[in-house]
CSV table of C-alpha atoms in Angstrom, one decimal:
chain,number,residue,atom,x,y,z
A,1,MET,CA,-73.0,151.5,62.1
A,2,ILE,CA,-71.1,154.4,63.5
A,3,PRO,CA,-67.4,153.8,62.7
A,4,THR,CA,-65.8,155.4,65.7
A,5,LYS,CA,-62.2,154.6,64.8
A,6,THR,CA,-60.7,157.1,67.2
A,7,ALA,CA,-61.6,155.0,70.2
A,8,ARG,CA,-58.9,154.4,72.8
A,9,ARG,CA,-58.4,150.9,71.5
A,10,ALA,CA,-57.6,151.8,68.0
A,11,ALA,CA,-58.4,148.4,66.4
A,12,ALA,CA,-62.1,148.7,67.4
A,13,VAL,CA,-65.0,150.0,65.4
A,14,LEU,CA,-67.8,150.1,67.9
A,15,VAL,CA,-71.4,151.1,67.6
A,16,VAL,CA,-72.1,153.9,70.2
A,17,PRO,CA,-75.6,155.1,70.8
A,18,ALA,CA,-74.5,158.7,70.4
A,19,LEU,CA,-78.0,160.2,70.7
A,20,LEU,CA,-78.1,159.2,74.3
A,21,PHE,CA,-74.6,159.7,75.6
A,22,THR,CA,-72.3,162.7,75.6
A,23,ALA,CA,-69.3,160.5,76.2
A,24,ALA,CA,-68.4,156.9,76.9
A,25,CYS,CA,-71.4,154.8,78.2
A,26,GLY,CA,-72.0,154.6,81.9
A,27,SER,CA,-72.5,157.1,84.7
A,28,ASP,CA,-69.8,159.0,86.6
A,29,SER,CA,-72.1,159.0,89.6
A,30,LYS,CA,-70.5,158.0,92.8
A,31,ASP,CA,-73.6,156.2,93.9
A,32,ASP,CA,-72.5,152.6,93.3
A,33,ALA,CA,-75.2,150.9,95.4
A,34,ALA,CA,-76.2,147.5,94.3
A,35,PRO,CA,-79.1,147.4,91.8
A,36,LYS,CA,-82.4,146.3,93.1
A,37,LYS,CA,-83.4,142.9,91.8
A,38,SER,CA,-87.2,143.0,91.7
A,39,GLY,CA,-90.0,145.3,90.5
A,40,PRO,CA,-89.5,146.0,86.8
A,41,VAL,CA,-92.6,147.6,85.3
A,42,ALA,CA,-91.9,147.3,81.6
A,43,GLU,CA,-93.7,144.4,79.8
A,44,VAL,CA,-91.3,142.2,77.8
A,45,SER,CA,-92.4,139.5,75.3
A,46,GLY,CA,-90.4,137.1,73.2
A,47,LYS,CA,-88.1,134.2,73.9
A,48,PHE,CA,-84.3,134.2,74.5
A,49,GLY,CA,-82.5,134.4,71.2
A,50,ALA,CA,-85.2,136.3,69.4
A,51,GLU,CA,-85.7,140.1,69.3
A,52,PRO,CA,-87.8,141.1,72.3
A,53,GLU,CA,-90.8,143.5,72.3
A,54,ILE,CA,-90.7,146.0,75.1
A,55,GLU,CA,-93.7,148.1,76.3
A,56,VAL,CA,-93.8,150.5,79.2
A,57,PRO,CA,-97.4,151.1,80.3
A,58,LYS,CA,-98.4,154.7,80.3
A,59,ASP,CA,-99.4,154.7,83.9
A,60,ALA,CA,-96.3,152.8,85.1
A,61,LYS,CA,-94.0,154.5,87.5
A,62,VAL,CA,-90.4,153.5,86.8
A,63,ALA,CA,-88.1,153.4,89.9
A,64,GLY,CA,-85.5,156.1,90.4
A,65,ASP,CA,-83.0,153.4,91.0
A,66,VAL,CA,-81.7,150.6,88.8
A,67,VAL,CA,-84.1,147.7,88.9
A,68,VAL,CA,-83.2,144.3,87.6
A,69,GLY,CA,-85.2,141.1,86.9
A,70,ASP,CA,-84.9,137.9,84.9
A,71,VAL,CA,-87.4,137.6,82.1
A,72,SER,CA,-86.3,134.0,81.8
A,73,THR,CA,-83.5,132.1,83.6
A,74,GLY,CA,-80.8,130.1,81.8
A,75,ASP,CA,-79.0,127.1,83.0
A,76,GLY,CA,-75.4,128.1,82.2
A,77,ALA,CA,-72.6,129.3,84.4
A,78,GLU,CA,-73.1,132.3,86.7
A,79,VAL,CA,-71.7,135.5,85.4
A,80,LYS,CA,-69.1,137.1,87.7
A,81,LYS,CA,-67.5,140.5,87.9
A,82,GLY,CA,-64.5,140.6,85.6
A,83,ASP,CA,-66.0,138.0,83.1
A,84,ILE,CA,-66.1,138.9,79.4
A,85,VAL,CA,-69.7,138.5,78.2
A,86,ARG,CA,-71.1,138.2,74.7
A,87,LEU,CA,-74.7,139.3,74.5
A,88,ASP,CA,-77.7,140.6,72.6
A,89,PHE,CA,-79.7,143.6,73.7
A,90,ALA,CA,-82.5,145.9,72.8
A,91,GLY,CA,-83.8,149.1,74.3
A,92,ASN,CA,-87.3,150.6,74.7
A,93,ILE,CA,-86.3,153.6,72.5
A,94,GLU,CA,-84.2,153.8,69.4
A,95,ALA,CA,-81.5,155.9,71.1
A,96,LEU,CA,-80.5,153.0,73.3
A,97,GLY,CA,-79.5,150.9,70.2
A,98,SER,CA,-80.0,147.2,69.5
A,99,THR,CA,-77.9,144.3,68.3
A,100,TRP,CA,-81.0,143.0,66.5
A,101,ALA,CA,-80.9,145.9,64.0
A,102,GLN,CA,-79.2,145.0,60.7
A,103,ARG,CA,-76.1,147.0,60.0
A,104,GLN,CA,-76.1,149.0,56.8
A,105,GLY,CA,-74.3,147.0,54.1
A,106,ALA,CA,-73.9,143.9,56.3
A,107,ASP,CA,-74.3,140.5,54.7
A,108,PRO,CA,-77.7,139.2,55.9
A,109,LYS,CA,-76.3,135.7,56.0
A,110,ALA,CA,-73.4,136.6,58.2
A,111,PRO,CA,-73.5,136.4,62.0
A,112,ARG,CA,-75.0,139.5,63.7
A,113,ALA,CA,-72.6,141.8,65.6
A,114,GLN,CA,-73.2,141.2,69.3
A,115,VAL,CA,-71.8,143.1,72.3
A,116,VAL,CA,-68.6,141.9,73.9
A,117,GLN,CA,-67.9,143.6,77.2
A,118,GLU,CA,-66.3,143.1,80.5
A,119,VAL,CA,-68.6,143.1,83.5
A,120,GLY,CA,-67.4,145.6,86.0
A,121,GLN,CA,-65.7,147.9,83.5
A,122,GLN,CA,-67.0,150.9,81.5
A,123,GLY,CA,-68.1,149.8,78.1
A,124,GLN,CA,-68.8,151.3,74.7
A,125,MET,CA,-72.3,149.9,74.1
A,126,LEU,CA,-74.0,149.3,77.5
A,127,PRO,CA,-73.9,151.7,80.4
A,128,THR,CA,-71.8,150.4,83.2
A,129,LYS,CA,-74.8,150.0,85.5
A,130,VAL,CA,-76.5,147.8,82.9
A,131,ALA,CA,-73.5,145.6,82.4
A,132,ASP,CA,-72.8,145.3,86.1
A,133,ALA,CA,-76.4,144.2,86.6
A,134,LEU,CA,-75.6,140.9,84.8
A,135,ALA,CA,-73.3,139.8,87.6
A,136,GLY,CA,-74.9,136.9,89.4
A,137,ARG,CA,-77.2,136.0,86.4
A,138,LYS,CA,-76.7,132.8,84.4
A,139,VAL,CA,-75.6,132.3,80.8
A,140,GLY,CA,-78.8,131.7,78.8
A,141,SER,CA,-80.8,134.2,80.8
A,142,ARG,CA,-82.9,137.1,79.4
A,143,VAL,CA,-82.4,140.0,81.9
A,144,GLN,CA,-84.5,143.2,82.1
A,145,VAL,CA,-82.8,146.3,83.4
A,146,GLU,CA,-84.7,149.5,83.9
A,147,GLY,CA,-84.7,152.9,85.6
A,148,THR,CA,-84.9,156.5,84.9
A,149,ALA,CA,-82.3,158.1,82.6
A,150,GLU,CA,-80.9,159.9,85.6
A,151,ALA,CA,-80.5,156.6,87.5
A,152,ILE,CA,-78.8,154.7,84.8
A,153,VAL,CA,-77.0,157.3,82.6
A,154,GLY,CA,-76.5,160.1,85.1
A,155,GLU,CA,-74.5,163.1,84.1
A,156,GLN,CA,-73.6,161.6,80.7
A,157,LEU,CA,-77.1,162.0,79.4
A,158,ASN,CA,-76.9,164.0,76.2
A,159,PRO,CA,-79.1,167.1,76.6
A,160,GLN,CA,-79.7,167.1,72.8
A,161,SER,CA,-81.2,163.6,72.9
A,162,GLY,CA,-84.6,164.9,73.9
A,163,ILE,CA,-84.6,162.5,76.8
A,164,LYS,CA,-85.5,163.9,80.2
A,165,PRO,CA,-83.8,162.7,83.4
A,166,THR,CA,-87.1,161.2,84.6
A,167,ASP,CA,-87.8,159.3,81.4
A,168,PRO,CA,-87.9,155.5,81.7
A,169,LEU,CA,-85.1,153.5,80.0
A,170,VAL,CA,-85.3,149.8,79.6
A,171,TRP,CA,-82.7,147.3,78.3
A,172,VAL,CA,-83.5,143.7,77.6
A,173,VAL,CA,-80.3,141.6,77.6
A,174,ASP,CA,-79.7,138.0,76.4
A,175,ILE,CA,-76.5,136.6,78.0
A,176,VAL,CA,-75.2,134.4,75.2
A,177,ASN,CA,-71.9,133.4,76.8
A,178,ALA,CA,-69.4,134.4,79.5
A,179,LYS,CA,-65.9,133.6,80.3
A,180,LYS,CA,-63.3,134.5,82.9
A,181,VAL,CA,-60.2,136.0,81.3
A,182,ASP,CA,-56.6,136.2,82.5
A,183,LYS,CA,-55.9,139.9,81.9
A,184,LYS,CA,-52.1,139.1,81.9
A,185,GLY,CA,-52.4,136.1,79.5
A,186,GLU,CA,-50.0,135.8,76.5
A,187,ALA,CA,-49.2,133.3,73.8
A,188,LYS,CA,-46.7,130.6,74.9
A,189,GLY,CA,-44.2,128.6,72.8
A,190,ALA,CA,-41.3,129.0,70.5
A,191,GLN,CA,-41.7,132.0,68.2
A,192,ALA,CA,-40.8,131.7,64.5
A,193,ALA,CA,-38.6,134.2,62.7
A,194,SER,CA,-40.4,136.7,60.6
A,195,GLU,CA,-40.7,136.0,57.0
A,196,ALA,CA,-38.8,138.0,54.4
A,197,GLY,CA,-40.1,141.5,54.1
A,198,MET,CA,-42.1,141.3,57.4
A,199,PRO,CA,-41.3,143.2,60.5
A,200,GLU,CA,-39.2,141.7,63.3
A,201,VAL,CA,-41.0,141.0,66.6
A,202,LYS,CA,-39.5,140.8,70.0
A,203,ALA,CA,-42.2,140.1,72.7
A,204,ALA,CA,-40.9,140.3,76.2
A,205,SER,CA,-43.3,138.8,78.8
A,206,GLN,CA,-46.0,141.2,80.2
A,207,LYS,CA,-45.0,144.1,77.9
A,208,ALA,CA,-46.0,145.6,74.6
A,209,ALA,CA,-44.2,143.8,71.8
A,210,THR,CA,-41.2,145.6,70.1
A,211,ILE,CA,-41.9,145.6,66.3
A,212,THR,CA,-39.1,146.6,64.0
A,213,ILE,CA,-39.9,147.6,60.4
A,214,PRO,CA,-37.4,146.2,57.9
A,215,LYS,CA,-35.2,149.0,56.5
A,216,GLY,CA,-36.0,150.0,52.9
A,217,GLU,CA,-38.9,147.6,52.6
A,218,LYS,CA,-42.2,148.9,51.3
A,219,ALA,CA,-45.4,148.1,53.0
A,220,PRO,CA,-47.4,145.2,51.4
A,221,LYS,CA,-50.2,146.4,49.2
A,222,ASP,CA,-52.5,143.7,50.4
A,223,LEU,CA,-53.0,142.1,53.8
A,224,ARG,CA,-50.1,140.0,54.9
A,225,GLU,CA,-50.2,137.7,57.9
A,226,GLN,CA,-48.0,135.2,59.6
A,227,VAL,CA,-48.5,132.9,62.6
A,228,LEU,CA,-45.4,133.4,64.8
A,229,ILE,CA,-46.5,131.0,67.6
A,230,LYS,CA,-48.9,128.1,66.8
A,231,GLY,CA,-51.5,127.5,69.4
A,232,ASP,CA,-53.5,124.3,69.8
A,233,GLY,CA,-56.8,125.8,70.9
A,234,ALA,CA,-60.2,126.2,69.3
A,235,THR,CA,-60.5,127.8,65.8
A,236,VAL,CA,-61.7,131.4,65.9
A,237,LYS,CA,-65.1,131.7,64.2
A,238,ALA,CA,-66.9,134.8,62.9
A,239,GLY,CA,-69.4,136.1,65.4
A,240,GLU,CA,-67.5,135.1,68.5
A,241,GLY,CA,-65.9,137.5,71.0
A,242,LEU,CA,-62.2,137.4,70.7
A,243,VAL,CA,-59.9,137.9,73.7
A,244,VAL,CA,-56.4,139.2,72.8
A,245,GLN,CA,-53.3,141.0,73.8
A,246,TYR,CA,-52.0,143.2,71.0
A,247,THR,CA,-49.5,145.9,70.0
A,248,GLY,CA,-49.8,148.1,66.9
A,249,VAL,CA,-47.2,150.3,65.2
A,250,LYS,CA,-47.2,152.4,62.0
A,251,TRP,CA,-45.2,150.9,59.1
A,252,GLU,CA,-44.0,154.4,58.1
A,253,ASP,CA,-42.1,155.2,61.2
A,254,GLY,CA,-42.3,152.1,63.4
A,255,LYS,CA,-43.9,154.1,66.3
A,256,LYS,CA,-46.3,152.3,68.6
A,257,PHE,CA,-49.8,153.9,68.6
A,258,ASP,CA,-51.6,151.4,70.8
A,259,SER,CA,-51.3,148.3,72.9
A,260,SER,CA,-53.5,146.3,75.2
A,261,TRP,CA,-50.7,146.2,77.7
A,262,ASP,CA,-51.0,150.0,78.0
A,263,HIS,CA,-54.7,149.6,79.1
A,264,GLY,CA,-54.5,147.0,81.8
A,265,GLY,CA,-54.1,143.9,79.7
A,266,ALA,CA,-56.3,141.7,77.6
A,267,SER,CA,-59.0,143.2,75.5
A,268,ALA,CA,-62.1,141.7,73.9
A,269,PHE,CA,-63.8,142.4,70.6
A,270,PRO,CA,-66.4,140.9,68.3
A,271,ILE,CA,-64.6,139.3,65.4
A,272,GLY,CA,-65.7,138.6,61.8
A,273,VAL,CA,-68.8,140.9,61.9
A,274,GLY,CA,-67.4,144.4,61.1
A,275,GLY,CA,-66.8,145.2,64.8
A,276,VAL,CA,-63.1,145.8,64.2
A,277,ILE,CA,-61.0,146.9,61.2
A,278,SER,CA,-61.3,144.5,58.3
A,279,GLY,CA,-57.6,143.5,58.5
A,280,TRP,CA,-58.4,142.0,61.8
A,281,ASP,CA,-61.6,140.3,60.6
A,282,LYS,CA,-59.8,138.8,57.6
A,283,GLY,CA,-56.5,138.0,59.4
A,284,LEU,CA,-57.8,136.5,62.7
A,285,VAL,CA,-60.9,134.5,61.8
A,286,GLY,CA,-59.7,130.9,61.2
A,287,LYS,CA,-56.7,131.2,63.5
A,288,HIS,CA,-56.5,129.3,66.8
A,289,VAL,CA,-56.5,130.1,70.5
A,290,GLY,CA,-52.9,130.3,71.5
A,291,ASP,CA,-51.7,131.7,68.2
A,292,ARG,CA,-49.4,134.8,68.0
A,293,VAL,CA,-50.2,136.5,64.7
A,294,LEU,CA,-48.3,139.1,62.9
A,295,LEU,CA,-50.5,141.3,60.6
A,296,ALA,CA,-49.4,143.9,58.0
A,297,ILE,CA,-52.5,145.9,57.1
A,298,PRO,CA,-52.8,148.4,54.2
A,299,PRO,CA,-54.9,151.6,54.8
A,300,ASN,CA,-57.9,150.3,52.9
A,301,GLN,CA,-58.2,147.5,55.4
A,302,ALA,CA,-57.5,149.7,58.4
A,303,TYR,CA,-58.6,153.3,58.9
A,304,GLY,CA,-58.4,154.5,55.3
A,305,ALA,CA,-62.2,154.9,55.0
A,306,ASP,CA,-62.2,157.4,57.9
A,307,PRO,CA,-60.5,160.6,56.9
A,308,SER,CA,-60.9,162.0,60.4
A,309,SER,CA,-58.6,159.3,61.8
A,310,GLN,CA,-55.0,160.2,62.5
A,311,LEU,CA,-54.1,156.7,61.1
A,312,ALA,CA,-56.1,157.1,57.9
A,313,LYS,CA,-53.1,157.1,55.6
A,314,ASN,CA,-50.9,154.7,57.5
A,315,ASN,CA,-50.0,151.1,56.9
A,316,LEU,CA,-50.3,149.3,60.2
A,317,VAL,CA,-48.6,146.4,61.8
A,318,PHE,CA,-50.1,144.4,64.7
A,319,VAL,CA,-48.9,141.5,66.8
A,320,VAL,CA,-51.9,139.7,68.3
A,321,ASP,CA,-51.9,137.0,70.9
A,322,ILE,CA,-55.2,135.1,70.8
A,323,LEU,CA,-56.1,134.2,74.4
A,324,GLY,CA,-59.6,132.9,74.0
A,325,THR,CA,-63.0,133.2,72.5
A,326,VAL,CA,-66.4,133.9,74.1
C-alpha cells in the first residue's frame, strides 16, 4: 500500500499505481469520444468475483481507441454517470495495480480493499476513461477495457514506467455495487450537545461545519467519538464504500484543513479496510446511515505515521455525516 496522505481529500489513504501515472489517474486529452463497445483482443479467464487471468496474444493488435466489452453480464441495476461504484479490478501488467493483491500487513481474514469511485469524475485508482466505460453496464458484470497507453492514459503516462505509448493496457473490472448519491445530502434531525471536553459543532445547511475547540482543553490521547445525530439507516460494515459529508479541523488551532463541501459535496471512500486513516475506520464502522459523528483523533490514528504530511503532528477533529453505503 502506498499511503498518499497528502491527497486533496485529507482523510483518504489511496493506492495509486505510481509507476504508470505522473499525476492523478486519467487523461487530460480533449478527445472525449464515447468508447467503442466491441473488439477487445485480450483473452480473459475466470468468473466474476475471482481474480481474473489476462493474456494479450503476441500477434494481437490493440486498438488505438478505448475498447470495451462484457466478459460476463450481471443482472443488477444499470450503472449511470454520477453513480458511486464499488469494484474489483486487475490489469495485464503490474503497474496498473489490482484489488486482488494482498496489502502488506493486512489481516488475511479482513475484507479486501476495493475501489470506490464516482463514474464521470477523475479518480485515484482507475483512469477516468476506464471508470467512464462502466456507464451503461450492469452491477454484477465483468467488464474488459483495453487500448494503447496513449489512448487510455494520454499525457499522464509516466516516462519512467518503461511503458511505450503504443503498448497494450487491459483492465478487467468487476462491478460489485453502484448507487446514485445526492452530492448535497446531509444528516437530518436534532443535534445533541457535545459532551464535556469535546469540540462544539455548528452545522449550517449546505456548508462546512463550524467546529470550536474547547478553550484550555487538551486533545484526547485516544480516539474519542460521539454520535451527534442518530440515523436510522443501515449499519456501516467493513469493506463497504462509505458516502459522507465531512469537515476536518486541527485541534491545536481550530483551523479547517479540509471539507467535502469545498470539493463539490459528498465524497466516497472504502471503509474498514485501511483505505482511510485508522481513526475513521475505527470510529465509523458500526455507525448507521443518517448519523452525524464527531471524531477526535490523535496523531497515531491520523497522519502521525507519515512524517511528510503537514498534519503528521496534529490531533484532528472531524464531523462526518454518513449519507449511505455502496
